Short mmCIF file of C-alpha atoms in Angstrom, two decimals:
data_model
loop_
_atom_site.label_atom_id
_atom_site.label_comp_id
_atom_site.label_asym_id
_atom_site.label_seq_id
_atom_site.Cartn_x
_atom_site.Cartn_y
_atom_site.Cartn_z
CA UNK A 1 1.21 27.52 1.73
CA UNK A 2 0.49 24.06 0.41
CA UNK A 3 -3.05 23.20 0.69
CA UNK A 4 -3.88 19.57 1.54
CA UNK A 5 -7.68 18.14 1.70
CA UNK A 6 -8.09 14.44 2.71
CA UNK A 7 -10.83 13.02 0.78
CA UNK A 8 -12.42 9.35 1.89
CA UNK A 9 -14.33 8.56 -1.43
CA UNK A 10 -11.53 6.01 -2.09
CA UNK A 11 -11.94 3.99 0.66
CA UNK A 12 -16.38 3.10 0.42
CA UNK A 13 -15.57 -0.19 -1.45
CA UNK A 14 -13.67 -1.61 1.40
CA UNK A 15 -15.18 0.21 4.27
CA UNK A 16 -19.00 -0.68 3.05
CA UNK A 17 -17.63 -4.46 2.75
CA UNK A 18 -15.62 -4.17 6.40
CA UNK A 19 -18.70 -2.27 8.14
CA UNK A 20 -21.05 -5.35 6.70
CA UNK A 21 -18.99 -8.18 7.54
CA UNK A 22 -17.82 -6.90 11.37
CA UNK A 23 -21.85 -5.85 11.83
CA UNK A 24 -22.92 -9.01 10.85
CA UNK A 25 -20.47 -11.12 12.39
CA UNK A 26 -21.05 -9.51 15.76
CA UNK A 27 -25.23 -9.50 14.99
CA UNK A 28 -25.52 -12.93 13.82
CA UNK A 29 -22.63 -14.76 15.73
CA UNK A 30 -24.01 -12.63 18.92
CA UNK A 31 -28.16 -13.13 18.35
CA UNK A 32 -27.31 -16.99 17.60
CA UNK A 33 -25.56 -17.39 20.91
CA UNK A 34 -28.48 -15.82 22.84
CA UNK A 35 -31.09 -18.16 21.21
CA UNK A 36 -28.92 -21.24 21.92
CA UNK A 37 -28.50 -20.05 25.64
CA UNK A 38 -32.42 -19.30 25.93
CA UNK A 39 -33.25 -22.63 24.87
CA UNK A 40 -31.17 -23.85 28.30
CA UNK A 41 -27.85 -25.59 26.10
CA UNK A 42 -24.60 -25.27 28.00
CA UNK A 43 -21.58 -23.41 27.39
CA UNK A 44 -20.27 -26.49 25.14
CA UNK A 45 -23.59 -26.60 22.73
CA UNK A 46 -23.02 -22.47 22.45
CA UNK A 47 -19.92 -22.66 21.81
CA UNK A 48 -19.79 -25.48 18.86
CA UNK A 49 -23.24 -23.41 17.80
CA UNK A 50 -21.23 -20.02 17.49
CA UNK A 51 -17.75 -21.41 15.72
CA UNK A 52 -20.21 -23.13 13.42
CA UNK A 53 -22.04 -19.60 13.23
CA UNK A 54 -18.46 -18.19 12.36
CA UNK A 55 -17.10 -20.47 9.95
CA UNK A 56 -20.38 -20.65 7.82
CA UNK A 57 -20.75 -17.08 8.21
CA UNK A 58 -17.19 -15.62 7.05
CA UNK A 59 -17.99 -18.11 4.05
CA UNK A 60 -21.53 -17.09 2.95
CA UNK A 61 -20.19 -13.19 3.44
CA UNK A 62 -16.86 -13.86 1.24
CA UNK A 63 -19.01 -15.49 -1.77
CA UNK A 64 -21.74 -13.15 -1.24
CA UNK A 65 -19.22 -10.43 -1.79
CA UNK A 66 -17.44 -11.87 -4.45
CA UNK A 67 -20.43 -12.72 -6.46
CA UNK A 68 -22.24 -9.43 -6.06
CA UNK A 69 -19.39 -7.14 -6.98
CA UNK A 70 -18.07 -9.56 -9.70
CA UNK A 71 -21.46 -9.50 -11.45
CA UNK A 72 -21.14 -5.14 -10.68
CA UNK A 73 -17.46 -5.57 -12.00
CA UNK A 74 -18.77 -7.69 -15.24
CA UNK A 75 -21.71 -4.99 -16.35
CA UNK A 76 -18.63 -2.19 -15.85
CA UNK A 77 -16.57 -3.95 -18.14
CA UNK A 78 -19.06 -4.65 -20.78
CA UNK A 79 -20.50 -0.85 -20.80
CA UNK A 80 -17.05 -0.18 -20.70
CA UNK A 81 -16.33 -2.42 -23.77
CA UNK A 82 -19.59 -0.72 -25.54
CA UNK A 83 -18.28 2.75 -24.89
CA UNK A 84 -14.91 1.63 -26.63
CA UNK A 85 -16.48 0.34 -29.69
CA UNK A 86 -18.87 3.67 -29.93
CA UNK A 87 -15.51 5.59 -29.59
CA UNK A 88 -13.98 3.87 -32.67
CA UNK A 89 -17.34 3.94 -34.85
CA UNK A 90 -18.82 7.64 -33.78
CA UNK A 91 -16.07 10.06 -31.83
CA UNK A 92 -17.69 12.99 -33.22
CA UNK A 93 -20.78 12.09 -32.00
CA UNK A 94 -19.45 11.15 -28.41
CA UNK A 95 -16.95 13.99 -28.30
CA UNK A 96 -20.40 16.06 -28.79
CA UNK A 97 -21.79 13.85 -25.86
CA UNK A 98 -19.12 15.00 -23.79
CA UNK A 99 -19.19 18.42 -24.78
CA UNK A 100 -22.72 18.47 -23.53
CA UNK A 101 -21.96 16.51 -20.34
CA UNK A 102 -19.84 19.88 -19.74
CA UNK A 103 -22.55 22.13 -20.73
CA UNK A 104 -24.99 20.72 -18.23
CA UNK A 105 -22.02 21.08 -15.41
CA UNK A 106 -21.75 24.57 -16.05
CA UNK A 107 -19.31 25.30 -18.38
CA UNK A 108 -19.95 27.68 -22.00
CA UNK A 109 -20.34 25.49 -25.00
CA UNK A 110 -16.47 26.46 -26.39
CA UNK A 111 -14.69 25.47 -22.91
CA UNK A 112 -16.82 22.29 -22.65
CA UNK A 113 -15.70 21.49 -26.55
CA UNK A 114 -12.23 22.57 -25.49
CA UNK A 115 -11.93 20.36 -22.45
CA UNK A 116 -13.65 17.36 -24.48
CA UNK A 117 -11.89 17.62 -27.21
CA UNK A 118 -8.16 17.24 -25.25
CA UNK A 119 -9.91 14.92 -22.84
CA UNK A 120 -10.36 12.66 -25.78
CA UNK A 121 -7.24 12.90 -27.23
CA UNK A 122 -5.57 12.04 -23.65
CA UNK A 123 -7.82 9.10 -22.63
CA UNK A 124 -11.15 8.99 -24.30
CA UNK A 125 -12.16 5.93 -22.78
CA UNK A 126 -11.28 7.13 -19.54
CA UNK A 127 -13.07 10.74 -19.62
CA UNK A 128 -16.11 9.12 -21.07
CA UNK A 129 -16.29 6.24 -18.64
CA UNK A 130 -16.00 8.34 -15.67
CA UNK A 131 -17.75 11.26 -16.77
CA UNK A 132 -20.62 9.61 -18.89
CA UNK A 133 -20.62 6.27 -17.23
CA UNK A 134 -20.02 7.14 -14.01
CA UNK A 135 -16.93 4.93 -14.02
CA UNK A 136 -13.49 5.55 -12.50
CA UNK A 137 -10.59 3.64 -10.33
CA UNK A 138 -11.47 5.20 -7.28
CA UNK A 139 -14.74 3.46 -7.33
CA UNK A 140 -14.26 0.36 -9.47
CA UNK A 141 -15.70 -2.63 -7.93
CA UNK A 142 -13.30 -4.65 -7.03
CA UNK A 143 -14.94 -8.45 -6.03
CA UNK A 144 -11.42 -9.97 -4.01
CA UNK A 145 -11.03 -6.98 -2.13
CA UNK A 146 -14.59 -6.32 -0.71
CA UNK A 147 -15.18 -10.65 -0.22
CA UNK A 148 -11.65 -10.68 1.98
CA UNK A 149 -12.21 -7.69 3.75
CA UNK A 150 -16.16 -9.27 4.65
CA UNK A 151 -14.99 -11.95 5.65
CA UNK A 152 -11.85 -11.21 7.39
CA UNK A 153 -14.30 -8.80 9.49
CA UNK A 154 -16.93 -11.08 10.34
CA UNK A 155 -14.63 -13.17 11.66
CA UNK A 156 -13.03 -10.58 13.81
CA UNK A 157 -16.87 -9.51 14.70
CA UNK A 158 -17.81 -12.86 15.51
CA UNK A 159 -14.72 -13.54 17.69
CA UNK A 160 -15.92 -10.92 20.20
CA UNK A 161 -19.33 -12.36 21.41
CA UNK A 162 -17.65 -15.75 21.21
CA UNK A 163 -14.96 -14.43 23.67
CA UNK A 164 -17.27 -13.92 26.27
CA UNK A 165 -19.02 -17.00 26.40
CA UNK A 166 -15.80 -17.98 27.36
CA UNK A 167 -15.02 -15.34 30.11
CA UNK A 168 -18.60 -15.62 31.35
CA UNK A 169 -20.45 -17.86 33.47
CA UNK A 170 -23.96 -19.58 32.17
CA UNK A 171 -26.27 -17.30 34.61
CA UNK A 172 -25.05 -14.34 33.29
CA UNK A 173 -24.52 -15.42 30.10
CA UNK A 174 -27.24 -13.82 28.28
CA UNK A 175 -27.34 -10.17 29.69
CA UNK A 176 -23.10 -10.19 29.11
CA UNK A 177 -22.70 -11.08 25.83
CA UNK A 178 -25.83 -8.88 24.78
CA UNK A 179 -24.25 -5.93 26.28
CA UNK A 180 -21.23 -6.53 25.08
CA UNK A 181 -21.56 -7.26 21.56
CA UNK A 182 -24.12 -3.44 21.92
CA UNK A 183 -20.72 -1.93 22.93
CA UNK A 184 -18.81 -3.99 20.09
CA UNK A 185 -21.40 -2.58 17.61
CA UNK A 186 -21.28 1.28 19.02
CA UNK A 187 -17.51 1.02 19.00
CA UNK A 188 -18.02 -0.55 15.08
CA UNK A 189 -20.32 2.50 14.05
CA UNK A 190 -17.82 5.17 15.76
CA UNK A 191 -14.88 3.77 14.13
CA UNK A 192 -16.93 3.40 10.74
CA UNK A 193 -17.37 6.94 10.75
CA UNK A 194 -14.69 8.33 12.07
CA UNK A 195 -12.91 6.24 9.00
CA UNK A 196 -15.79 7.51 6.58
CA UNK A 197 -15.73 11.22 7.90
CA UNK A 198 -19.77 10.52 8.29
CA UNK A 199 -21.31 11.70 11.35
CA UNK A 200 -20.93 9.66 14.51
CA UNK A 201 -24.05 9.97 16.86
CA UNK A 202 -26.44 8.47 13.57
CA UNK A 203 -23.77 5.69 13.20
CA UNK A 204 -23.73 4.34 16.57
CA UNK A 205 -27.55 4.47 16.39
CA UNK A 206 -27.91 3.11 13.58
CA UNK A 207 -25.76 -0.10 13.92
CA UNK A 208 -26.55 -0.53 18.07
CA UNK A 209 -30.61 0.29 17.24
CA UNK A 210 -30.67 -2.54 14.25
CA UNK A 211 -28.03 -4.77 16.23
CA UNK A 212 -30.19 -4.63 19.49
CA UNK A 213 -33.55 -5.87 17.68
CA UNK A 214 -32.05 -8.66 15.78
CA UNK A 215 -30.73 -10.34 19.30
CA UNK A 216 -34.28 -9.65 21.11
CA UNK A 217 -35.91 -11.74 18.38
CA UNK A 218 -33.57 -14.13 18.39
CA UNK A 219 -33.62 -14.49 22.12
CA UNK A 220 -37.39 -14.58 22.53
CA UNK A 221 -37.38 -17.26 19.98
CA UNK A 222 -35.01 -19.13 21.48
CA UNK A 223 -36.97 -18.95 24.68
CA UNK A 224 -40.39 -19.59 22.87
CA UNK A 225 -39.82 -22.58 21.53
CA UNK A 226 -36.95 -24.41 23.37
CA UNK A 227 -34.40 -24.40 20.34
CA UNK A 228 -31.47 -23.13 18.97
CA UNK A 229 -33.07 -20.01 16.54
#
């Protein structure tokens, strides 16, 4: 019988930057409308006020992205670059690395030579950046990927409370799109781990819990002082 297993370790460098950008976009976008309506504006003023919240968002998430993981992506490279040089100077010394890499994982000192030794001769680079470095292509970083997916899912998060200012009128306003971008944000955590294989109940708790407290602040100080927060 063939045996299958379905791993999800490839996907965290998308999924972290999708989770992030639809959380935020529904947190910010949401918690900025609710400020703007507690300081009285109407449905016009929240509006502009959230597709200005939406724009600048995406934006700030995409660079944010792109400049974090690039600057991840640059200090891969160079250890990657140091390892190479190390390779071509010392290999005895960094097959004997390896070999001990092996060792401490739990295999005897002539298999860990062994496997070293024809890991080297395949790929050294390769075997010594994932197993001494840490390295691999499953978990590269990889800056275009994680600053579209950000910011394509803020934008998607952010549509959502901006939908029902829309749908809803100004008196209920404020309880509608704060229950509704709670729902958005337990749907986001259920979906992030069902994607993840993580467990659910902490997600949506997570995500709703954090989610809930940044519109409450935002709303009271919106109310407090009579201005868009």
């Amino acid at each position: 019988m063939k045996h299958s297993e379905r791993h999800r370790t490839h996907r965290t460098g998308w999924l972290r930057a999708a989770v992030l950008g639809a959380n935020d976009g529904i947190v910010s976008t949401a918690s900025l409308i609710l400020g703007v309506a507690a300081a009285s504006a109407g449905t016009q003023g929240i509006l502009v006020a959230g597709v200005a919240g939406l724009v600048a968002g995406a934006m700030s998430m995409a660079a944010g992205e792109y400049v974090s993981v690039s600057s991840q992506a640059d200090t891969e490279r160079a250890d990657l670059a140091r390892e190479s040089i190390e390779l071509t100077e010392n290999p005895e010394q960094e097959r004997a690395e390896l070999t001990a890499i092996y060792v401490k994982r739990g295999l005897d000192k002539k298999l860990a030579s062994e496997v070293a030794t024809q890991l080297m001769q395949h790929d050294a680079l390769a075997a010594h950046g994932r197993d001494e470095l840490g390295i691999s292509d499953t978990l590269a970083a990889k800056p275009v990927q994680a600053a579209l997916a950000s910011a394509g899912t803020f934008a998607v998060g952010a549509v959502l409370p901006l939908l029902m200012v829309l749908l809803l009128p100004v008196p209920a306003l404020m309880w509608g799109v704060a229950s509704s971008s709670l729902f958005f944000l337990a749907l986001l955590g259920f979906l992030a781990a069902h994607t993840g294989g993580a467990p659910v109940i902490a997600s949506v708790i997570r995500v709703t819990f954090w989610g809930a407290l940044a519109m409450a602040l935002t709303a009271g100080v919106g109310a407090l002082f009579g201005v868009a927060a």
